[in-house]
Short mmCIF file of C-alpha atoms in Angstrom, two decimals:
data_model
loop_
_atom_site.label_atom_id
_atom_site.label_comp_id
_atom_site.label_asym_id
_atom_site.label_seq_id
_atom_site.Cartn_x
_atom_site.Cartn_y
_atom_site.Cartn_z
CA MET A 1 -71.83 -7.47 -108.33
CA GLY A 2 -74.26 -10.93 -108.62
CA VAL A 3 -76.65 -10.52 -111.13
CA LEU A 4 -80.86 -10.67 -109.95
CA ARG A 5 -82.24 -13.68 -110.81
CA GLY A 6 -85.87 -14.40 -109.78
CA ARG A 7 -89.03 -16.80 -110.17
CA ARG A 8 -92.22 -16.21 -111.94
CA GLY A 9 -95.34 -17.94 -109.93
CA GLY A 10 -98.99 -17.65 -110.35
CA GLY A 11 -99.32 -14.79 -108.03
CA GLY A 12 -95.81 -12.35 -109.93
CA TRP A 13 -92.30 -12.17 -109.29
CA ASP A 14 -90.96 -14.57 -105.76
CA ALA A 15 -88.27 -12.65 -103.84
CA PRO A 16 -85.09 -13.92 -104.99
CA GLY A 17 -83.86 -17.08 -102.45
CA PRO A 18 -79.70 -17.13 -101.64
CA ASP A 19 -78.93 -19.22 -104.85
CA ASP A 20 -80.42 -16.27 -107.04
CA PHE A 21 -77.70 -14.08 -106.34
CA GLY A 22 -74.06 -14.87 -107.48
CA PRO A 23 -70.69 -15.09 -104.91
CA SER A 24 -71.21 -13.44 -102.04
CA THR A 25 -69.11 -10.40 -100.97
CA SER A 26 -70.67 -11.54 -97.35
CA SER A 27 -68.19 -14.19 -97.79
CA ALA A 28 -64.82 -12.98 -99.17
CA GLY A 29 -65.11 -10.29 -96.98
CA VAL A 30 -65.28 -13.17 -94.12
CA GLY A 31 -62.27 -14.51 -96.16
CA LYS A 32 -60.32 -11.90 -95.72
CA GLN A 33 -61.12 -11.39 -92.10
CA GLN A 34 -59.54 -14.17 -91.74
CA ALA A 35 -56.19 -13.80 -93.68
CA ALA A 36 -56.52 -10.26 -91.89
CA GLY A 37 -56.67 -12.33 -88.99
CA VAL A 38 -54.20 -14.96 -89.81
CA ARG A 39 -51.47 -12.51 -91.10
CA GLN A 40 -52.25 -10.67 -86.82
CA ARG A 41 -51.80 -13.83 -85.67
CA GLY A 42 -48.28 -14.77 -87.21
CA GLY A 43 -47.39 -10.99 -85.99
CA ALA A 44 -48.39 -11.65 -82.65
CA ALA A 45 -46.84 -14.65 -82.00
CA LEU A 46 -42.61 -13.00 -83.48
CA LEU A 47 -43.22 -10.32 -81.50
CA ASN A 48 -44.13 -12.43 -79.23
CA ALA A 49 -41.17 -14.37 -79.58
CA ALA A 50 -38.85 -11.27 -80.38
CA LEU A 51 -40.29 -9.70 -76.99
CA GLY A 52 -38.98 -13.33 -75.35
CA ARG A 53 -35.49 -13.35 -76.80
CA LEU A 54 -35.07 -10.04 -75.33
CA ASP A 55 -36.22 -10.85 -71.95
CA ALA A 56 -33.55 -13.54 -71.71
CA VAL A 57 -30.38 -10.38 -73.47
CA GLY A 58 -31.43 -8.75 -70.61
CA TRP A 59 -32.43 -11.49 -67.66
CA ARG A 60 -28.80 -12.82 -68.83
CA ARG A 61 -27.02 -8.96 -69.39
CA ALA A 62 -28.18 -8.11 -65.87
CA ALA A 63 -27.21 -11.65 -64.39
CA LEU A 64 -23.84 -10.35 -65.86
CA HIS A 65 -23.57 -7.55 -64.84
CA GLN A 66 -24.90 -9.04 -60.87
CA ARG A 67 -22.26 -12.06 -60.80
CA ARG A 68 -18.93 -8.65 -62.56
CA TRP A 69 -20.57 -6.55 -58.89
CA LEU A 70 -19.70 -9.49 -57.42
CA ASP A 71 -16.65 -10.70 -57.96
CA GLY A 72 -15.78 -6.95 -57.95
CA ALA A 73 -17.24 -7.09 -54.18
CA VAL A 74 -14.92 -10.68 -53.62
CA ARG A 75 -11.42 -8.73 -54.73
CA PHE A 76 -12.31 -5.96 -53.40
CA ALA A 77 -12.78 -7.92 -49.45
CA ALA A 78 -9.16 -10.30 -50.68
CA ASP A 79 -7.73 -6.43 -51.01
CA ASN A 80 -7.74 -4.74 -48.08
CA LEU A 81 -9.37 -6.57 -45.95
CA ARG A 82 -6.82 -9.81 -46.04
CA PRO A 83 -3.28 -9.34 -43.29
CA LYS A 84 -1.04 -7.66 -45.79
CA LEU A 85 2.85 -7.06 -44.64
CA ASP A 86 3.29 -4.40 -46.27
CA SER A 87 -0.43 -2.62 -45.96
CA CYS A 88 1.33 -0.53 -43.28
CA SER A 89 3.59 0.75 -45.06
CA PRO A 90 4.45 0.41 -49.45
CA LEU A 91 7.85 2.38 -49.40
CA PRO A 92 8.27 1.78 -46.04
CA ALA A 93 12.66 3.27 -46.47
CA THR A 94 11.34 7.00 -47.39
CA CYS A 95 11.49 8.45 -43.98
CA ASP A 96 15.79 6.82 -44.15
CA HIS A 97 17.74 8.46 -46.90
CA ASN A 98 21.28 8.22 -45.26
CA ARG A 99 23.38 7.23 -41.61
CA LEU A 100 21.85 10.79 -40.19
CA GLU A 101 18.28 10.44 -40.64
CA ARG A 102 18.17 6.73 -39.49
CA CYS A 103 21.06 8.02 -36.74
CA ALA A 104 18.32 10.58 -36.22
CA ASN A 105 15.08 8.95 -36.28
CA CYS A 106 16.19 6.02 -33.71
CA VAL A 107 17.33 8.74 -30.76
CA THR A 108 14.22 10.24 -31.35
CA SER A 109 11.95 7.58 -31.00
CA ALA A 110 13.06 8.23 -26.91
CA PRO A 111 10.20 10.73 -26.19
CA VAL A 112 7.37 8.93 -27.03
CA ALA A 113 9.14 6.22 -24.79
CA LEU A 114 10.45 8.59 -21.93
CA VAL A 115 6.25 9.90 -22.07
CA GLY A 116 4.69 7.05 -21.30
CA VAL A 117 7.74 6.07 -18.25
CA HIS A 118 6.01 9.79 -16.79
CA THR A 119 3.23 8.87 -17.80
CA MET A 120 3.59 5.63 -15.78
CA ARG A 121 4.23 7.56 -12.74
CA ALA A 122 2.17 9.78 -13.33
CA ARG A 123 -1.84 7.72 -13.05
CA ARG A 124 -3.31 6.82 -10.77
CA THR A 125 -5.78 4.33 -12.62
CA PRO A 126 -4.56 0.81 -14.02
CA ALA A 127 -5.88 1.85 -17.40
CA GLY A 128 -3.80 4.81 -16.59
CA ARG A 129 -0.67 2.94 -16.37
CA LEU A 130 -1.29 0.10 -19.09
CA TRP A 131 -1.34 3.45 -21.77
CA GLY A 132 2.46 3.96 -21.05
CA VAL A 133 3.98 0.62 -21.43
CA SER A 134 1.86 1.42 -24.20
CA LEU A 135 3.44 4.43 -24.82
CA ILE A 136 7.43 2.97 -24.22
CA ALA A 137 6.36 -0.26 -26.54
CA VAL A 138 5.06 2.07 -29.05
CA GLY A 139 8.76 4.38 -28.72
CA ALA A 140 11.16 1.07 -28.58
CA ASN A 141 9.64 -0.48 -32.05
CA SER A 142 9.87 2.77 -32.94
CA CYS A 143 13.90 2.45 -32.80
CA GLY A 144 13.18 -1.19 -34.05
CA PHE A 145 11.76 0.37 -36.74
CA HIS A 146 14.27 2.62 -37.72
CA ALA A 147 17.27 0.25 -37.62
CA SER A 148 15.84 -2.05 -39.18
CA SER A 149 16.83 -2.75 -42.71
CA GLY A 150 16.57 -5.88 -45.26
CA ALA A 151 13.53 -8.88 -44.81
CA VAL A 152 13.20 -7.15 -41.68
CA ARG A 153 11.70 -4.44 -42.17
CA PRO A 154 8.68 -4.56 -42.95
CA HIS A 155 7.98 -7.11 -40.02
CA CYS A 156 8.67 -4.22 -38.62
CA ARG A 157 6.88 -1.65 -40.01
CA ARG A 158 3.57 -4.08 -39.68
CA LEU A 159 4.49 -3.81 -35.76
CA ASP A 160 5.22 0.15 -35.25
CA TYR A 161 2.14 0.85 -36.48
CA TRP A 162 0.45 -2.21 -34.03
CA THR A 163 1.46 -0.47 -31.44
CA ILE A 164 0.64 3.33 -32.42
CA ALA A 165 -3.39 1.08 -32.57
CA VAL A 166 -3.17 -0.42 -29.09
CA ALA A 167 -1.48 2.24 -27.83
CA SER A 168 -4.71 4.50 -28.98
CA THR A 169 -6.38 1.90 -27.52
CA ALA A 170 -5.28 2.03 -23.71
CA MET A 171 -5.66 6.24 -24.49
CA LEU A 172 -9.13 5.94 -25.13
CA ARG A 173 -10.09 3.57 -21.94
CA CYS A 174 -8.17 6.26 -19.66
CA VAL A 175 -10.19 8.92 -21.02
CA TYR A 176 -13.86 7.16 -20.72
CA PRO A 177 -13.01 4.66 -18.60
CA ASN A 178 -16.47 3.59 -19.13
CA VAL A 179 -16.35 2.05 -22.64
CA PRO A 180 -17.71 -1.10 -22.93
CA LEU A 181 -15.41 -4.33 -22.61
CA ALA A 182 -16.64 -4.88 -26.51
CA ALA A 183 -14.89 -1.99 -27.90
CA THR A 184 -12.22 -2.69 -26.86
CA ILE A 185 -11.92 -5.49 -27.68
CA VAL A 186 -13.05 -5.04 -30.76
CA SER A 187 -10.59 -2.04 -31.50
CA LEU A 188 -7.67 -4.16 -31.12
CA ALA A 189 -9.44 -7.25 -33.06
CA ALA A 190 -9.53 -5.32 -36.51
CA THR A 191 -5.71 -3.52 -35.30
CA PRO A 192 -4.03 -6.09 -37.72
CA TRP A 193 -5.99 -5.98 -40.47
CA ALA A 194 -6.44 -1.81 -39.81
CA PRO A 195 -4.55 -0.26 -37.65
CA PHE A 196 -4.02 3.50 -39.19
CA LEU A 197 -7.97 3.55 -39.19
CA VAL A 198 -8.56 2.03 -35.56
CA SER A 199 -5.70 5.22 -34.13
CA THR A 200 -7.25 7.59 -36.41
CA ILE A 201 -11.21 6.67 -34.48
CA ASN A 202 -9.57 6.28 -31.14
CA THR A 203 -7.49 9.57 -31.08
CA SER A 204 -11.16 11.54 -32.20
CA SER A 205 -13.00 10.67 -30.16
CA VAL A 206 -10.19 11.33 -27.40
CA GLU A 207 -9.84 15.15 -29.17
CA VAL A 208 -13.56 15.07 -28.37
CA LYS A 209 -13.05 15.22 -25.26
CA TYR A 210 -10.83 17.60 -24.74
CA LEU A 211 -12.03 20.57 -26.40
CA SER A 212 -15.36 19.68 -25.73
CA ARG A 213 -13.04 19.51 -21.50
CA ALA A 214 -11.39 22.34 -22.78
CA ALA A 215 -14.85 24.35 -23.46
CA GLN A 216 -15.32 23.96 -19.44
CA GLU A 217 -12.32 23.96 -17.14
CA PRO A 218 -10.41 26.41 -17.61
CA SER A 219 -7.32 25.01 -16.44
CA LEU A 220 -7.68 22.50 -19.77
CA ARG A 221 -7.19 25.40 -22.82
CA LEU A 222 -3.33 26.32 -22.21
CA PRO A 223 -2.18 22.45 -22.46
CA VAL A 224 -5.41 21.14 -25.81
CA LEU A 225 -3.68 25.16 -26.98
CA ALA A 226 -0.10 23.74 -27.11
CA HIS A 227 -1.40 20.06 -28.14
CA GLY A 228 -2.88 21.87 -31.21
CA VAL A 229 0.37 23.94 -32.09
CA CYS A 230 2.40 20.30 -31.96
CA CYS A 231 -0.22 19.03 -33.96
CA ILE A 232 -0.70 21.39 -36.65
CA ALA A 233 3.08 21.28 -35.93
CA GLY A 234 3.57 17.81 -36.46
CA LEU A 235 0.66 16.86 -40.01
CA VAL A 236 2.70 19.79 -42.39
CA CYS A 237 6.23 17.30 -40.94
CA PHE A 238 3.80 14.15 -42.33
CA LYS A 239 3.37 15.83 -45.65
CA MET A 240 6.56 17.19 -45.74
CA GLU A 241 7.77 14.05 -46.67
CA ASP A 242 5.52 13.28 -49.42
CA LEU A 243 6.13 16.82 -50.80
CA ALA A 244 9.54 17.61 -50.19
CA PRO A 245 11.66 14.65 -48.97
CA GLU A 246 14.85 15.78 -49.75
CA VAL A 247 14.07 18.44 -46.51
CA PRO A 248 16.54 16.54 -44.13
CA LEU A 249 15.48 15.73 -40.37
CA THR A 250 11.67 16.16 -40.99
CA HIS A 251 10.64 12.94 -39.82
CA ALA A 252 12.65 13.94 -36.86
CA THR A 253 11.19 16.64 -36.30
CA TRP A 254 8.08 14.96 -36.31
CA HIS A 255 8.70 12.29 -33.77
CA CYS A 256 9.63 15.06 -31.13
CA LEU A 257 5.95 17.31 -32.31
CA SER A 258 4.15 13.63 -31.86
CA ALA A 259 5.62 12.51 -28.86
CA ALA A 260 5.71 16.90 -27.01
CA ALA A 261 1.08 16.99 -28.60
CA THR A 262 1.59 12.69 -26.45
CA ALA A 263 2.49 14.22 -22.73
CA THR A 264 -0.09 17.60 -23.23
CA PHE A 265 -3.01 14.22 -23.19
CA ASN A 266 -1.78 13.28 -19.53
CA HIS A 267 -3.31 16.92 -18.51
CA LEU A 268 -6.98 15.55 -19.55
CA VAL A 269 -6.55 12.19 -18.05
CA ASN A 270 -5.85 13.74 -15.43
CA ASP A 271 -8.82 16.40 -14.95
CA VAL A 272 -11.13 12.38 -15.92
CA GLU A 273 -9.48 10.33 -12.78
CA GLU A 274 -9.64 13.41 -10.48
CA HIS A 275 -13.77 14.60 -11.74
CA GLU A 276 -14.99 11.78 -12.56
CA LEU A 277 -13.27 9.48 -11.19
CA GLY A 278 -12.92 10.87 -7.55
CA LEU A 279 -8.94 10.60 -7.87
CA GLY A 280 -6.99 12.92 -5.03
CA ALA A 281 -2.90 14.08 -5.88
CA GLY A 282 -1.29 10.91 -4.80
CA ASP A 283 -4.91 8.29 -4.02
CA GLY A 284 -4.43 5.41 -5.92
CA ARG A 285 -7.67 4.69 -4.80
CA ARG A 286 -10.93 5.58 -5.85
CA ARG A 287 -12.35 7.83 -3.94
CA ARG A 288 -16.85 9.02 -3.40
CA HIS A 289 -16.90 12.28 -3.55
CA LYS A 290 -18.78 14.27 -0.77
CA PRO A 291 -22.33 15.81 -1.08
#
């Protein structure tokens, strides 16, 4: 504490002036505050610099993650959208274990071609006859695949899947006569890249129409039942090729069941021709319904 020093004047003691005190406590407080402020400003600067570095690291990490994601997306697109020679069947020879299996698979490719011949004769529209031609192509390509060997075999397998997808597109136009032409073009354009997906979408659409019409038309219920039994048995055979490949003639049996299931679609196409297009038996021209 400072020492009080006063001056005595004529009238007594004068009040002490500012210089009469010792070291000022207010000056010391200001100095401490200034030092504290310097330290605070230094700490804030360090904190801001650290946050800036963390922010930069965060942006770099985000950019790195985004780049990795984009690289993965590009690789996925390249692996799945690029046409591959063996994309349809990584092991195209698993269904032909020996000469007996190969001969049986070639012979049982004929039923679907015979279904195509029957379809060409029975159908009354250009779309129906075109579907029949596509079924004949399916049978021919199936036989060619099972008879092939060596380097040409993957090409035949690829062509086999393509013809099945094209046949499903032709069948869709028979069952849905008013399907837009653009949808058919897209389906055909996607066939080389995703034949199984094209076949699945088209066949599922036809199955929905089949069940819907069978619920309204009693004459279609027995064909739908036969179709369902053949499809379920065919799926069992198709799965057995993976689970028990040593079972003989599994693929040949699947050929026959698939041909039978395809043949039942003619009942649906006939119903569409009669009720939606107004075509009678033996009539190849479109007729108007009488009011």
